[in-house]
Coordinates of C-alpha atoms and ligand atoms in Angstrom, one line a residue:
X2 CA -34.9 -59.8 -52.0
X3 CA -34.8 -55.9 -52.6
X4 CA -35.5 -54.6 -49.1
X5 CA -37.7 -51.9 -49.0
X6 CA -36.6 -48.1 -48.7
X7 CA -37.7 -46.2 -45.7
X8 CA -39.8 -43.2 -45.3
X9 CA -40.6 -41.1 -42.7
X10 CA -43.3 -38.5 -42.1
X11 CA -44.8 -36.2 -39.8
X12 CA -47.2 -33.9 -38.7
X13 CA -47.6 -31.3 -35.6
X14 CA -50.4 -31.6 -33.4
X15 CA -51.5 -28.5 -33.4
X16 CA -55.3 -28.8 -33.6
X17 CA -57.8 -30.9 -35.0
X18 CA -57.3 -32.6 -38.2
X19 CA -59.6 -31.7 -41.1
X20 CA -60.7 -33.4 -44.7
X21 CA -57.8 -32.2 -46.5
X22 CA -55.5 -33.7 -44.1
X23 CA -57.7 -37.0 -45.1
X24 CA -56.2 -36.9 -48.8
X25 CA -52.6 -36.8 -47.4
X26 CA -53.4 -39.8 -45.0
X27 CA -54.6 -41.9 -47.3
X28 CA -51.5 -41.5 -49.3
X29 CA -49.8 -42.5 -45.9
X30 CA -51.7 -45.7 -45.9
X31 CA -50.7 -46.6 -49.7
X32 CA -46.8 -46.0 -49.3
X33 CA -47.6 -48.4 -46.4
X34 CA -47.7 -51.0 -49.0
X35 CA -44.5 -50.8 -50.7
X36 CA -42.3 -49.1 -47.9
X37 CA -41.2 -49.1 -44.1
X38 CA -42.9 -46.5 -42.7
X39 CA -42.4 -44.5 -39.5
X40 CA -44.7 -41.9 -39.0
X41 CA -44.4 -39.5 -36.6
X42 CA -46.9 -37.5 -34.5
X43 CA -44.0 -34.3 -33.8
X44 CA -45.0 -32.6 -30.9
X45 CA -41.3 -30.6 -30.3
X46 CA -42.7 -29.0 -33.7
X47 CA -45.6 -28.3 -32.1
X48 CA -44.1 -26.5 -29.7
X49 CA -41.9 -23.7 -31.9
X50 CA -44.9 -21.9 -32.5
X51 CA -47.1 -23.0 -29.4
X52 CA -44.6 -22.5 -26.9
X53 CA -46.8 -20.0 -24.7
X54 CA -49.7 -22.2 -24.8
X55 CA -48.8 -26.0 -24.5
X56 CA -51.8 -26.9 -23.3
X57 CA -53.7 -28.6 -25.8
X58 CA -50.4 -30.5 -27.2
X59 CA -50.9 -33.6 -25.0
X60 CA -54.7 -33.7 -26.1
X61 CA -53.9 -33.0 -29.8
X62 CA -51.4 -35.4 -29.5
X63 CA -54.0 -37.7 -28.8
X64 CA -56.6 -36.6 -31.5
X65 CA -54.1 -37.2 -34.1
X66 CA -53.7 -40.6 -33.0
X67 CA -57.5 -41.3 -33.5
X68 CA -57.5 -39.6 -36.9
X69 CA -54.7 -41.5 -38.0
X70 CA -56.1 -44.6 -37.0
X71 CA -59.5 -43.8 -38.5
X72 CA -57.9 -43.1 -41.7
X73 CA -56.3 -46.4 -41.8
X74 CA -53.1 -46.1 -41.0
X75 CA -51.8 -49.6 -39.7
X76 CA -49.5 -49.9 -36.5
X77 CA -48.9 -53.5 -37.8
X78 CA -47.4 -52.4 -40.9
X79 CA -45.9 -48.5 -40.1
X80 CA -44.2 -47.3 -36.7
X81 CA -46.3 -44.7 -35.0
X82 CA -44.2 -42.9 -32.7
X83 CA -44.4 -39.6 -30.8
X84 CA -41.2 -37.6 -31.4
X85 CA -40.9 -36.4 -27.4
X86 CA -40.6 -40.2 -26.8
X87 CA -37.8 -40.9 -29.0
X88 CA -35.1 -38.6 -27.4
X89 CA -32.2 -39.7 -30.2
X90 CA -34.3 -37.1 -32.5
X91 CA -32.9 -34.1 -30.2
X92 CA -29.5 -36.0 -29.7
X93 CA -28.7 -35.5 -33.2
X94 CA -30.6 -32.4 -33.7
X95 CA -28.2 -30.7 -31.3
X96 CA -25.0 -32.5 -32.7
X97 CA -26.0 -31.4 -36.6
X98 CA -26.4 -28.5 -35.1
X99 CA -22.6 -28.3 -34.4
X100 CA -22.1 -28.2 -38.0
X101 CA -24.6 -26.6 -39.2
X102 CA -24.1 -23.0 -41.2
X103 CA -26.4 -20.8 -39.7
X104 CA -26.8 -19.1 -43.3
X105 CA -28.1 -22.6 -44.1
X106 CA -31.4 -21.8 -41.8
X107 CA -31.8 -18.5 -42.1
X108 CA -31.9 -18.9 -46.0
X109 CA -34.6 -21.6 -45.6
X110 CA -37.4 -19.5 -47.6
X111 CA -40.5 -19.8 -45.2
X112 CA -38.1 -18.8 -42.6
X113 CA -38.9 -14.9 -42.6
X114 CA -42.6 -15.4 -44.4
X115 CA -43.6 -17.4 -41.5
X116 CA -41.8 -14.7 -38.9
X117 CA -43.9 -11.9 -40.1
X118 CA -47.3 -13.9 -41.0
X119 CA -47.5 -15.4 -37.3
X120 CA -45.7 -12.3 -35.9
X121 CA -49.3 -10.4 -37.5
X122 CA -51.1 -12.9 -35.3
X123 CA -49.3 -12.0 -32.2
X124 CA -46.5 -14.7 -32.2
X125 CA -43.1 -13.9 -31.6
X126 CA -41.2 -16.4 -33.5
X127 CA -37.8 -14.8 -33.5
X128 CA -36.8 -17.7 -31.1
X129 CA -33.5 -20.2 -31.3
X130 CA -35.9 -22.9 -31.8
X131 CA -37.5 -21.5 -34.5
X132 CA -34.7 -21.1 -36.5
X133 CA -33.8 -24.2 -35.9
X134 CA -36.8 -25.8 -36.8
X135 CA -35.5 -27.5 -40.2
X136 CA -33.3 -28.6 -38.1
X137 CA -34.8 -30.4 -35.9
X138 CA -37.0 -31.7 -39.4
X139 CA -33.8 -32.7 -40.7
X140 CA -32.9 -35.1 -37.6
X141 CA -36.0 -36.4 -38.1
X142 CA -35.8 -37.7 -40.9
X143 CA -32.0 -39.1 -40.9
X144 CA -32.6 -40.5 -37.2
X145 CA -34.2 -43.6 -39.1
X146 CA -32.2 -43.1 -42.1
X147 CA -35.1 -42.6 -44.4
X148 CA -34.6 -42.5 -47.6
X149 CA -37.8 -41.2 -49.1
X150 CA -39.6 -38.5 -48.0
X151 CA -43.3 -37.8 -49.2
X152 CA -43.9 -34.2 -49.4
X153 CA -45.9 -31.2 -51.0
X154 CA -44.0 -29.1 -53.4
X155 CA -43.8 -26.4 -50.6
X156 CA -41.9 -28.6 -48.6
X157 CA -38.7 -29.0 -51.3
X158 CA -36.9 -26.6 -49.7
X159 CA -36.8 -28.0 -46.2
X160 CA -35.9 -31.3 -47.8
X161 CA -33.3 -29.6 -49.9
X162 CA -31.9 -28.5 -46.7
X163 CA -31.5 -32.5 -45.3
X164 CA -30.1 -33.2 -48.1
X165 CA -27.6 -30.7 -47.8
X166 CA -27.0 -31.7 -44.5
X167 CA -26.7 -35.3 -44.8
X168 CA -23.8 -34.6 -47.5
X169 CA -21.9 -32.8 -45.1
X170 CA -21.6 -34.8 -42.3
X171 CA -20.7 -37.8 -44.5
X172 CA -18.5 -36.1 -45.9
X173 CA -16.8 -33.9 -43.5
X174 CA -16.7 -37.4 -40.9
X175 CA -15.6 -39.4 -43.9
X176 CA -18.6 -42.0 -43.8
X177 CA -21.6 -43.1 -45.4
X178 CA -23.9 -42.7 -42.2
X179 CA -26.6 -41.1 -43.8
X180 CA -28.2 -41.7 -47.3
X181 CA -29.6 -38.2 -49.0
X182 CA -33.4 -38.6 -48.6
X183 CA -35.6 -38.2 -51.8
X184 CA -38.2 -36.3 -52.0
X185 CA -41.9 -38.1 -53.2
X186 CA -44.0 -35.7 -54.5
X187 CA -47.7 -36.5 -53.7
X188 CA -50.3 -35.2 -56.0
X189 CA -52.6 -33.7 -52.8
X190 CA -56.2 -32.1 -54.3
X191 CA -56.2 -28.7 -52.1
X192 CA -59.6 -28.4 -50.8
X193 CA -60.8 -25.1 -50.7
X194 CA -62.6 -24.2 -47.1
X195 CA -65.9 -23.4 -47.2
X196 CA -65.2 -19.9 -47.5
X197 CA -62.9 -20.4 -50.2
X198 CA -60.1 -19.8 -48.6
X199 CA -57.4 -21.9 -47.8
X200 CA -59.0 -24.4 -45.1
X201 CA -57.7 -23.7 -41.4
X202 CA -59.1 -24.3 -38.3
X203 CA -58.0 -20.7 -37.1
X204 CA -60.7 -19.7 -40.0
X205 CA -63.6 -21.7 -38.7
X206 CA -64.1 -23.0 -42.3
X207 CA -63.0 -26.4 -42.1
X208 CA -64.5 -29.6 -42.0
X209 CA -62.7 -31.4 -39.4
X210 CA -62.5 -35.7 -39.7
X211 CA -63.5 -35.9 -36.0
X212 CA -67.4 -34.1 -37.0
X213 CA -71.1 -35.9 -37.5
X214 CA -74.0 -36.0 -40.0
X215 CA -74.8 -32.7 -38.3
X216 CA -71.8 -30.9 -38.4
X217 CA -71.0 -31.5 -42.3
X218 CA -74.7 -30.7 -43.2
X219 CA -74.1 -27.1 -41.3
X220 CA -70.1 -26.4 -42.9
X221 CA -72.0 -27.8 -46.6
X222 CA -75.0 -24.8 -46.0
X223 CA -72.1 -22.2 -45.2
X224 CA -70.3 -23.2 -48.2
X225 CA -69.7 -20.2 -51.1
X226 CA -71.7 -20.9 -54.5
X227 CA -71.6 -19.0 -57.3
X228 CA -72.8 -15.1 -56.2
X229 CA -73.8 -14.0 -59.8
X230 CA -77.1 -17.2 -58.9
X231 CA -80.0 -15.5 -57.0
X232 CA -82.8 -17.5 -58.5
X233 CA -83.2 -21.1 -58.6
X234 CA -83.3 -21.0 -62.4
X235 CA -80.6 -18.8 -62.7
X236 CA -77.9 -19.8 -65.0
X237 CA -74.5 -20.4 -62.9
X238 CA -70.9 -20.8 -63.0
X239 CA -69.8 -23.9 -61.4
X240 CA -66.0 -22.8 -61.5
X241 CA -66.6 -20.2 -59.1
X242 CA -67.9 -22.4 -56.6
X243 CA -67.1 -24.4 -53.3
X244 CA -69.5 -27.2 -53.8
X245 CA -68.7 -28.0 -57.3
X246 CA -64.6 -28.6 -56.6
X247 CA -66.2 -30.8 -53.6
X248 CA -68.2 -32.5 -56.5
X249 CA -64.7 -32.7 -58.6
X250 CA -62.8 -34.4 -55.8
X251 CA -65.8 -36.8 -54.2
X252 CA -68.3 -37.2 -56.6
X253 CA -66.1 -37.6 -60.0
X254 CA -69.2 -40.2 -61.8
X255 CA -71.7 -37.3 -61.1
X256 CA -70.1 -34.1 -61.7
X257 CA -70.1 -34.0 -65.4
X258 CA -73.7 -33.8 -65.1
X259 CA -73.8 -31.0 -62.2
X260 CA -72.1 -28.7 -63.9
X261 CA -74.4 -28.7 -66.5
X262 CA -77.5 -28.4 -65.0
X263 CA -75.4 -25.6 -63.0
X264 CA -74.9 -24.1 -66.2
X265 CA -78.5 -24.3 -67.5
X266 CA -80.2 -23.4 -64.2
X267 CA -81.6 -26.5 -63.7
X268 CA -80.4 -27.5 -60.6
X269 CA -80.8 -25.1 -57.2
X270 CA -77.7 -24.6 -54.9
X271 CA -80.2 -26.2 -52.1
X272 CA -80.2 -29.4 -53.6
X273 CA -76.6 -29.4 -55.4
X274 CA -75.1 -28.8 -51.6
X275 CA -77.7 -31.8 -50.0
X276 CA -76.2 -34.5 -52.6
X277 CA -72.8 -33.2 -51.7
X278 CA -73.7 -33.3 -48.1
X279 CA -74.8 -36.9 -48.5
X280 CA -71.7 -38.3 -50.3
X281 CA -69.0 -36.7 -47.6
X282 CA -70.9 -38.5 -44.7
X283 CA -70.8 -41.6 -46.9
X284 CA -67.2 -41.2 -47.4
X285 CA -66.8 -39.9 -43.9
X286 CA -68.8 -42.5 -42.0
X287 CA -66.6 -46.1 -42.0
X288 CA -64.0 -43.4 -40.7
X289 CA -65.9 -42.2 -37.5
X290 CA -66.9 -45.9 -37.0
X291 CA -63.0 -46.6 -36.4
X292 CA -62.3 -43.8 -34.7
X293 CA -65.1 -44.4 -32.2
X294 CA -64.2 -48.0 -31.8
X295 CA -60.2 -46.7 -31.2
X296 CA -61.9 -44.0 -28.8
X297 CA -63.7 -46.7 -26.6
X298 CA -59.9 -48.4 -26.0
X299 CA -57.9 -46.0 -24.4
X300 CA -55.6 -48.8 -23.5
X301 CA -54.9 -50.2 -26.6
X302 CA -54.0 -46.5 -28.2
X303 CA -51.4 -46.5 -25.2
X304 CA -49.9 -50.0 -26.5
X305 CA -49.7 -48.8 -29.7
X306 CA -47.5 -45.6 -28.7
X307 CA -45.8 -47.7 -26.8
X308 CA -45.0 -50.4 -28.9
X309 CA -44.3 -47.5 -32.0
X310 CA -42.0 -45.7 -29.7
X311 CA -39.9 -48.3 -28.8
X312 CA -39.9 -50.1 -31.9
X313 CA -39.0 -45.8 -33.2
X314 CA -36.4 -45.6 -30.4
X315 CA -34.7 -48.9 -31.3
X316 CA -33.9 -48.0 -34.8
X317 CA -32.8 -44.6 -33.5
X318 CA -30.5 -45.9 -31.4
X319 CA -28.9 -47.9 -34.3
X320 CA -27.8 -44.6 -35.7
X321 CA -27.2 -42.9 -32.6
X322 CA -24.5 -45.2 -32.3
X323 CA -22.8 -44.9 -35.4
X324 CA -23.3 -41.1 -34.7
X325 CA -21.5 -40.8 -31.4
X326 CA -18.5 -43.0 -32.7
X327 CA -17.4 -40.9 -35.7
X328 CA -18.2 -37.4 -33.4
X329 CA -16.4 -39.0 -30.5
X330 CA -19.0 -38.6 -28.1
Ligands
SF4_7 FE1 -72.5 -24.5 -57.0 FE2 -74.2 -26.4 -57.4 FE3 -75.1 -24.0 -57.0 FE4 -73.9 -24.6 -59.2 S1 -75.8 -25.5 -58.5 S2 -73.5 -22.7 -58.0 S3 -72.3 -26.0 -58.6 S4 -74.0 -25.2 -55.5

């Protein structure tokens, strides 16, 4: 038998999840099915750009957990690790970082977008760590010798980078250690916030996972229709509005039909945004039910870090080893 190829993937626990994170969990919990999956909650990541305020990483750290549970991802089928508890991701961080180019990071193209977008925010990014942070990506990944990487087309680049990396050391120690990991490209709908802009939680337009009946009736209210409607009857433009790609991505049997009656005035925003409303709780509600039962069992979210990070810090090891033999370490 075939065996399966690995992936691994993370994501920095920097705040509360939201519904568009949903959409790239649920693919999570299909290539669960056909690959061995480690997936990591990276809180070193974290840290590069919330260095001056670690606070919250130990309680976002937790968060995640929930969501990712909620969402259905499976410790029984994928390792859920926490990268600070795997230490064989910063082992061979620092030794690629023996030979790695330090054009190779600097040309990383987010590298000076993200300096100056954060630096307008007040964060001074023009740190070693930083820098390094593809890096530190790039250990990641070929700590568990994953093969497949599933990632948005803005991520090529940093995966471009691994596999740049990988060839080198192979071929500069003269051995196969690490295979060049391939980049899956996951079709992820972007959902809009309900501003229309992109969804963050630094904007206060997102709908997080962790919310209630309550919360997404109030973030469906604040959501942007079309401005041109005043009147009831008015006709509208669905295209320009927040609701109606919400009605594209949850509510594909029905939306045919809204966007004519959008078009023909026969429909008021009031009502459009209560049916919308009703569906995200319906899709959202089996998830808070896990994620409430996961919250009540503190212990058993502890076992299952556990278990992840040892079953993580085994397989790490394995390549650790391999590693320090051809380095000489
Ligand atoms: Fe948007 Fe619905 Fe109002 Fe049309 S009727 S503008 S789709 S909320």
């Amino acid at each position: 038998m075939m065996s399966k190829g690995r992936i691994f993937s993370g994501m920095r626990p920097t705040g509360r999840l939201h519904i568009g994170h949903l959409s790239v969990l649920e693919n999570w919990v299909l290539l669960q099915k056909d690959y061995d999956c480690v997936y990591g909650i990276v809180d070193w990541h974290a840290l590069t750009t919330a260095y001056e305020n670690p606070e919250e990483i130990r309680y976002n750290t937790r968060e995640m957990l929930l969501d990712w549970l909620s969402a259905g991802l499976d410790p029984e089928k994928s390792i859920i690790m926490v990268q600070s508890h795997v230490k064989q991701h910063a082992e061979l961080h620092l030794l690629l970082s023996m030979m790695t180019p330090l054009s190779w990071l600097e040309r990383v193209p987010t590298y000076k977008d993200q300096i100056q977008q954060l630096g307008k925010e007040g964060k001074d990014l023009s740190t070693y760590g930083f820098l390094g942070y593809p890096l530190l990506m790039t250990a990641d990944i070929l700590v568990y010798k994953a093969d497949t990487v599933p990632v948005g087309e803005d991520q090529l680049p940093h995966l471009e980078l691994s596999r740049e990396i990988a060839r080198r050391f192979n071929y500069m120690y003269k051995k196969e250690i690490f295979p060049e990991p391939q980049a899956k490209l996951s079709k992820i709908p972007l959902l809009p916030g309900v501003d229309k802009r992109k969804m963050s939680k630094s904007y206060n337009n997102d709908i997080p996972i962790a919310s209630n009946k309550e919360e997404i009736e109030a973030k469906v209210r604040m959501m942007v229709t079309d401005p041109g409607r005043v009147k009831k009857d008015d006709p509208g433009n669905p295209e320009v509005c927040v609701v109606y790609t919400y009605h594209k991505i949850y509510n594909p049997s029905e939306v045919e039909e809204i966007g004519q009656s959008c078009r023909q005035g026969t429909i008021g925003c009031v009502a459009c945004k209560k049916n919308l409303s009703r569906i995200l709780i319906k899709n959202l509600e089996p998830i808070w039910e896990k994620r409430e039962y996961y919250a009540q069992r503190p212990q058993l979210l502890e076992e299952i870090l556990a278990t992840g990070n040892k079953k993580a810090s085994q397989l790490a090891e394995k390549t650790m080893e391999e590693v320090r033999e051809v380095l000489g370490v």
